[in-house]
Short mmCIF file of C-alpha atoms (C1' of nucleotides) in Angstrom, two decimals:
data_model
loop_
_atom_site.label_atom_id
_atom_site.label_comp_id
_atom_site.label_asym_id
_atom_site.label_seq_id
_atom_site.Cartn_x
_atom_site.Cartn_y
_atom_site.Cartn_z
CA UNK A 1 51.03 12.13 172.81
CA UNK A 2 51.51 8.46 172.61
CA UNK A 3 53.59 6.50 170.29
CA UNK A 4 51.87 3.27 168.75
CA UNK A 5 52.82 1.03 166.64
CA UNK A 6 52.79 1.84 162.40
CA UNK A 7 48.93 0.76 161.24
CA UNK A 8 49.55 -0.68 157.68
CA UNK A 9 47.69 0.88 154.37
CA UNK A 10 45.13 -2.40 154.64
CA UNK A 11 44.81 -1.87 158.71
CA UNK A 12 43.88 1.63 158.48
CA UNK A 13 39.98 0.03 156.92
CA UNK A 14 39.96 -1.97 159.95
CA UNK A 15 41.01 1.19 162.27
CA UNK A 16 38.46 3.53 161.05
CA UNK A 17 35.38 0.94 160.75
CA UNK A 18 36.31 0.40 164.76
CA UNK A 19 36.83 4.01 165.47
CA UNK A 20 33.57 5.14 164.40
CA UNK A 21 31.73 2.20 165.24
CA UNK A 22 33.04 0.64 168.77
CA UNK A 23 32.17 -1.32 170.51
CA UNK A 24 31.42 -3.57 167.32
CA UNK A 25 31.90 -7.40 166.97
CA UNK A 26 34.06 -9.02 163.96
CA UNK A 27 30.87 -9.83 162.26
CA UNK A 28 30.02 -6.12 161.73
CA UNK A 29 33.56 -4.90 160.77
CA UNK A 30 33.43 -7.82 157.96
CA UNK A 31 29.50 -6.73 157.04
CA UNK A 32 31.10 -2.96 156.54
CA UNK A 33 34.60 -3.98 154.87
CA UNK A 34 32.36 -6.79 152.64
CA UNK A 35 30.96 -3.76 151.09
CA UNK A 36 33.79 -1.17 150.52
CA UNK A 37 36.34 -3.70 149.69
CA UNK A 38 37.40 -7.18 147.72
CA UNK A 39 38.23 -8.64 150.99
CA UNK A 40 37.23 -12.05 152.16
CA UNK A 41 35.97 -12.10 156.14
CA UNK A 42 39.19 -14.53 156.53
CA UNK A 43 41.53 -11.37 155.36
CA UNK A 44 39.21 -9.05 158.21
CA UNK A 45 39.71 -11.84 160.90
CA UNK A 46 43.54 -11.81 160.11
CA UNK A 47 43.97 -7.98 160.10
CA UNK A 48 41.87 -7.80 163.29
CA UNK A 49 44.01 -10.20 164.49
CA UNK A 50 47.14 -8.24 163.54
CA UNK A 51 45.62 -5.06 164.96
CA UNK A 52 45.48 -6.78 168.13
CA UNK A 53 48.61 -7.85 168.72
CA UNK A 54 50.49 -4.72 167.35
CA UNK A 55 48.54 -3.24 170.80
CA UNK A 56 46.58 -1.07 169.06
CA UNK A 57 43.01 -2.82 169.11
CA UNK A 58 41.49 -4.92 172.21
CA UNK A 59 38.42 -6.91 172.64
CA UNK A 60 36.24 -8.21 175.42
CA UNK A 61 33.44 -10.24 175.98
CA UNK A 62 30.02 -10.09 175.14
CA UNK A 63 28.12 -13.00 175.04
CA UNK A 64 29.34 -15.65 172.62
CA UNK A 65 31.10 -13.27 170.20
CA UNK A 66 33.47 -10.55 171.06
CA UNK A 67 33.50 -6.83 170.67
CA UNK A 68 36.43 -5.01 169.51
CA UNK A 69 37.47 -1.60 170.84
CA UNK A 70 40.49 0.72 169.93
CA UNK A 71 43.35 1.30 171.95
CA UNK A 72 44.94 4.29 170.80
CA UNK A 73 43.12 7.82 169.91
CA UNK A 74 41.94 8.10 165.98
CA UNK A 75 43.48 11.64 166.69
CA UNK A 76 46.90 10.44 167.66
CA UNK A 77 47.22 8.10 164.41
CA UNK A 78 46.20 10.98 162.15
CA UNK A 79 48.52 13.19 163.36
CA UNK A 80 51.42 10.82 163.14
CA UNK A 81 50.33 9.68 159.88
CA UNK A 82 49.85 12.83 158.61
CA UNK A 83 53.43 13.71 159.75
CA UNK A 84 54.84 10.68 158.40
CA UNK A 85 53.30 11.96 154.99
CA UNK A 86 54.51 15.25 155.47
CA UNK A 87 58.05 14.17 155.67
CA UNK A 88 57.82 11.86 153.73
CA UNK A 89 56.40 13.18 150.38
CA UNK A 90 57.44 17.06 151.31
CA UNK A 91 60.84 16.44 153.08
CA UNK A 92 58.68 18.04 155.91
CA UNK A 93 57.08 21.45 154.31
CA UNK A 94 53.75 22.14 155.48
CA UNK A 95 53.02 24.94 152.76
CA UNK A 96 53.48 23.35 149.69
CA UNK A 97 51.93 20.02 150.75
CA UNK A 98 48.70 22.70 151.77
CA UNK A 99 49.47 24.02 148.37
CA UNK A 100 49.63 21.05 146.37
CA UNK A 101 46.42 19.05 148.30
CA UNK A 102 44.13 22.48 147.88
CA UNK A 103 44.77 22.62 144.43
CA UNK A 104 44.42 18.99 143.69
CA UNK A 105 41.10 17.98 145.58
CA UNK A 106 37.58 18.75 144.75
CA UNK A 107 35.93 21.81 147.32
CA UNK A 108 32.72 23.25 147.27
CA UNK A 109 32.30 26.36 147.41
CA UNK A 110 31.28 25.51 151.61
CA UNK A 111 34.20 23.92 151.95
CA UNK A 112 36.63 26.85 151.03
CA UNK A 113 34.34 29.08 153.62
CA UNK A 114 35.33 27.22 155.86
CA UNK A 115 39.21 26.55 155.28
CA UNK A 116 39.33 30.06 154.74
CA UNK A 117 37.19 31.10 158.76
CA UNK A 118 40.10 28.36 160.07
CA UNK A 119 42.82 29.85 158.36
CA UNK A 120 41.30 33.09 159.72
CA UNK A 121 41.55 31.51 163.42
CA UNK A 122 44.63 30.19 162.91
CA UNK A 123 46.20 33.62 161.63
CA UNK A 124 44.66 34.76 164.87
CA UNK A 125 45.52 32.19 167.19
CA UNK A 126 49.50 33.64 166.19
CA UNK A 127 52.08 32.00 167.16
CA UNK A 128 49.97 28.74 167.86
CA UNK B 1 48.69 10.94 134.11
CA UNK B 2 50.63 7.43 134.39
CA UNK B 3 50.62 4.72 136.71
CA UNK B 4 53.78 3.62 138.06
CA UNK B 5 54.82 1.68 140.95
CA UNK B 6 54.66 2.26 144.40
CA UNK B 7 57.37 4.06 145.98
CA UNK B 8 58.08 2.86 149.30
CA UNK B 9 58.88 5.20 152.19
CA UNK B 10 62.66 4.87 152.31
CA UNK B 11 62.75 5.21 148.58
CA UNK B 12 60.56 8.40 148.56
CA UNK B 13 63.80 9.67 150.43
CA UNK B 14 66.16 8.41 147.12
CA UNK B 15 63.58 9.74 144.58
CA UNK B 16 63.34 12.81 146.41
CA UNK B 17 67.26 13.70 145.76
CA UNK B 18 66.81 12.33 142.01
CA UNK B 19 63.97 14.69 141.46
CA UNK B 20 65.79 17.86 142.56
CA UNK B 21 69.33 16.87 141.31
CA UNK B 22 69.38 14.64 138.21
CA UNK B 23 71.06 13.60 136.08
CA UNK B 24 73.05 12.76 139.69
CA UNK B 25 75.51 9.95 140.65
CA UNK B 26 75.27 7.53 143.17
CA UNK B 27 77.74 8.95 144.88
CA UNK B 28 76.24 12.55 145.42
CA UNK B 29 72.70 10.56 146.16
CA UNK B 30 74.76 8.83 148.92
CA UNK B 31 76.47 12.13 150.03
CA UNK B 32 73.26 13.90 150.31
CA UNK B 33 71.34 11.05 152.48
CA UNK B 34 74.43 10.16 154.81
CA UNK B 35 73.93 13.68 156.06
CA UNK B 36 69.83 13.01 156.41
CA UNK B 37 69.80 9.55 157.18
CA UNK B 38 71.86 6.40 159.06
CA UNK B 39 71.79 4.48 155.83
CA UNK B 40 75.19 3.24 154.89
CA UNK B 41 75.98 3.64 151.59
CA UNK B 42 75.19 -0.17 150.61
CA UNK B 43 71.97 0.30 152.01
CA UNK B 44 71.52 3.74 149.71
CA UNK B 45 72.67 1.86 147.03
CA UNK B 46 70.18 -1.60 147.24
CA UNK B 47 67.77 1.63 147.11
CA UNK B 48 68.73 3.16 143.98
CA UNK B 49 68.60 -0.56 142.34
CA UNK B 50 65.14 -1.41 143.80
CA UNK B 51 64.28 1.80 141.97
CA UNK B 52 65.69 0.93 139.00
CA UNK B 53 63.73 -2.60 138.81
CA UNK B 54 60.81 -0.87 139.53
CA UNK B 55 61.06 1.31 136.69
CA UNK B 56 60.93 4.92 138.61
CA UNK B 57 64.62 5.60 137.75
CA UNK B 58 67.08 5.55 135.08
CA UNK B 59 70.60 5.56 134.56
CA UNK B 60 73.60 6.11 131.57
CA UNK B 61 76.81 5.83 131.29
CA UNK B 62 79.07 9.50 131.93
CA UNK B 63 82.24 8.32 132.38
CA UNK B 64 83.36 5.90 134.77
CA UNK B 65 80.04 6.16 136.87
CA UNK B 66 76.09 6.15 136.05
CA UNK B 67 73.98 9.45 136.52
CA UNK B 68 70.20 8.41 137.50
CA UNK B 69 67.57 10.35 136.06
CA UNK B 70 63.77 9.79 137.73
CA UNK B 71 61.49 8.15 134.69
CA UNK B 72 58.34 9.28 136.96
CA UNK B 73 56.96 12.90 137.05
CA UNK B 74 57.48 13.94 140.45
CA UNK B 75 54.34 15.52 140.25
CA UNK B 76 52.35 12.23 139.44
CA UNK B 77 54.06 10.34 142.50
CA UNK B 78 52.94 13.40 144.77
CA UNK B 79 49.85 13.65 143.39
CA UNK B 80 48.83 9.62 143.38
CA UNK B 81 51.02 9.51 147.66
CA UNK B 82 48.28 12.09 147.73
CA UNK B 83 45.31 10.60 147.12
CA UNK B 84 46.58 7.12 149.22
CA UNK B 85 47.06 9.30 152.13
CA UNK B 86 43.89 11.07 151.22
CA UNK B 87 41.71 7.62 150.46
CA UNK B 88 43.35 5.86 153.24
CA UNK B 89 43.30 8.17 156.77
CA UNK B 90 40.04 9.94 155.55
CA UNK B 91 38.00 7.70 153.37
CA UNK B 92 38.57 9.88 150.25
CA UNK B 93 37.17 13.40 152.40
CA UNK B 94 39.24 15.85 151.62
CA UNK B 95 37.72 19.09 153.59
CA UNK B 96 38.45 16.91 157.19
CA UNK B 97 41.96 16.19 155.73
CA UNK B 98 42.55 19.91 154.55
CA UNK B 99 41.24 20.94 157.99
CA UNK B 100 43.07 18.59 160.70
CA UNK B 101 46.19 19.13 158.47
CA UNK B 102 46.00 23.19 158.45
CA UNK B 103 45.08 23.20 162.13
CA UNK B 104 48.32 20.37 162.95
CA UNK B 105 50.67 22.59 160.91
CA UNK B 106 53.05 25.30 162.15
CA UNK B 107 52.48 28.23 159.22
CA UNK B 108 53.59 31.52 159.26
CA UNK B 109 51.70 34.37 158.65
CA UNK B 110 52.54 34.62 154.74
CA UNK B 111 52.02 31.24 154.53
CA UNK B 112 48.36 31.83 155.33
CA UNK B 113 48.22 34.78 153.41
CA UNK B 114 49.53 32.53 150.19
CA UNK B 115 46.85 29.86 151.12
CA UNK B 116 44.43 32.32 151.40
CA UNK B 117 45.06 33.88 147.76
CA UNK B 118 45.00 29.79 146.43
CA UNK B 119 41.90 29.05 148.29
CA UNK B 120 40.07 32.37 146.61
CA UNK B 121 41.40 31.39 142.64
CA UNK B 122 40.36 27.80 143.99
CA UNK B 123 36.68 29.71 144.89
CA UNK B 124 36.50 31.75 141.59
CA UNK B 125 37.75 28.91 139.49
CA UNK B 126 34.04 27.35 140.28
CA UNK B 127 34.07 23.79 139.52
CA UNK B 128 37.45 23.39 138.86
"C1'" DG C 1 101.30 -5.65 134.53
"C1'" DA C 2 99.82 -6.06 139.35
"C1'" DT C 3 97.44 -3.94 142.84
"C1'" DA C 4 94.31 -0.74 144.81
"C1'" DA C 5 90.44 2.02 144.48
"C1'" DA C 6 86.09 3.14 142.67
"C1'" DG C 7 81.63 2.00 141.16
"C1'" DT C 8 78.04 -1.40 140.26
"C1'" DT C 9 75.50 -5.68 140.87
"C1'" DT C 10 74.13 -9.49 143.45
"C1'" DT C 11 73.05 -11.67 147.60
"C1'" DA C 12 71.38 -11.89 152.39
"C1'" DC C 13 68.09 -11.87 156.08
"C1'" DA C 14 64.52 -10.47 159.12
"C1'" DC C 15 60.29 -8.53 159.48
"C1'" DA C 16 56.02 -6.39 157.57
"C1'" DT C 17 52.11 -6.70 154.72
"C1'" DG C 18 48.47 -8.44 151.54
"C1'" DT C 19 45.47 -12.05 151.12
"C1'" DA C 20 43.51 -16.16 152.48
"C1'" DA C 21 42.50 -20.98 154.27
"C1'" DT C 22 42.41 -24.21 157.93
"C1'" DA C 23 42.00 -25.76 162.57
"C1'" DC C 24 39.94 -25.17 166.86
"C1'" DT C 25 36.41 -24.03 170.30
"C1'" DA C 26 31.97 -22.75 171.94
"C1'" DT C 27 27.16 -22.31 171.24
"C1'" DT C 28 22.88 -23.44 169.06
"C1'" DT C 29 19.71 -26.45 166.79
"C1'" DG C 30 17.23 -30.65 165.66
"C1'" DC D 1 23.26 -36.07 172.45
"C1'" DA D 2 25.13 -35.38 167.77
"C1'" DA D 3 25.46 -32.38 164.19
"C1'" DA D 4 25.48 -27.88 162.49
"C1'" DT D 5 26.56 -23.26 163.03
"C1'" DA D 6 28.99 -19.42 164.75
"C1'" DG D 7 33.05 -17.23 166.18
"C1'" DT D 8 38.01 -17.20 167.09
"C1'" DA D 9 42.89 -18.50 166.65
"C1'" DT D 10 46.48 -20.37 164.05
"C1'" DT D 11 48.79 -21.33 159.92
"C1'" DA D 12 50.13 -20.43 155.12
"C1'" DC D 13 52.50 -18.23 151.39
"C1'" DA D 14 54.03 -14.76 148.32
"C1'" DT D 15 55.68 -10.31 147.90
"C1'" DG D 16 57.37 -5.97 149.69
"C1'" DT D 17 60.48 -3.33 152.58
"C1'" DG D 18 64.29 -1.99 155.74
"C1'" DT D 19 68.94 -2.51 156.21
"C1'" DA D 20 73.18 -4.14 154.90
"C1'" DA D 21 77.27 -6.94 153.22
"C1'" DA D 22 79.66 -9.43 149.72
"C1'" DA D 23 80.93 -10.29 145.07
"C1'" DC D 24 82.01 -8.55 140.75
"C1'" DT D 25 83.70 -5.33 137.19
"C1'" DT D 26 86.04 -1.36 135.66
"C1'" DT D 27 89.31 2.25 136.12
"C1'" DA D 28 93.30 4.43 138.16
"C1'" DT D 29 97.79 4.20 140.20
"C1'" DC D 30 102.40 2.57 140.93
#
DNA sequence: GATAAAGTTTTACACATGTAATACTATTTG
DNA sequence: CAAATAGTATTACATGTGTAAAACTTTATC
């Protein structure tokens, strides 16, 4: 596991539009954010530009316009921002937070299937 | 449920004491987070003011010294940290989020038993 | 009463973040 | 070729945050 530098609450639109989407040129990640958010393509240039130098997003050429590509695992970020949440807002309890977020969010009836068949695994897996 | 302001990480730490001690002096905040933290106690302090000016935490008079009391539910600040964390690393879905976070967690085997008895009222509950 | 200690308030400073405009460079179009 | 367009890089500015010290006020001690 790598350590990376702290994507901000803004940066983390920028992260996941290039996550699922890479390799994908400024133009698209402002047609995407344009859409989901009051931003202005200035405010996406800047955080691009931000993601780049905190080392976490790079770019390369392609023709007159360059595509941007991540350069640390979506996986990796989640966990450690998940962890930072965790400690954060539970002083580092797993249970309750589990408690607290299964209580508070919206599941279909699919969805708890399928907690419950990875809780299953997980009660399996032991001492995992 | 009330808005209220945004709690920044190191404060989370602060409130966090305030929630489970109040009414609590400065002092015993400080004692608590020396032991937790490498704050010095003027740092600690700057904390418990910032809260203050934001509104999230009180204070009157016993004695010589203040005892802080939180003016925020503890719940609400969970609950809305929730949803940021939620809306933020997972675009508002919450089965992905319940999922990476219950496979990323260390539980024990009661813990999945307890999950599993929330996740069933959850299921019964309908469209809760 | 003067001094020390305790407790609070104010100030400091660097960096991060939210939001955006402006300046610059390269390519395309007329 | 000049102008327009497209795309990038730099600059701007206010506020927030991490971390802490200094100044001030009140109380306790001698």
């Amino acid at each position: 596991m790598k350590t990376h530098a702290k994507i901000a609450a803004s940066e983390w639109a920028v992260m996941r539009v290039v996550w699922e989407e890479h390799p994908v040129t400024a133009n698209t990640i402002i047609e995407v954010l344009s859409k989901s958010t009051d931003w202005t393509p200035e405010t996406i240039r800047t955080l691009i530009n931000r993601l780049m130098k905190k080392g976490v997003l790079g770019h390369e050429r392609e023709g007159r316009a360059y595509v941007y590509t991540p350069l640390v695992d979506e996986a990796d970020c989640v966990r450690s921002e998940s962890q930072s949440f965790l400690q954060r807002v539970y002083g580092g309890a797993a249970k309750p937070m589990l408690v607290g977020l299964i209580e508070e969010c919206d599941l279909s009836a699919e969805d708890i299937e399928s907690l419950r068949d990875i809780l299953d695994k997980k009660a399996e897996g032991g001492t995992e």
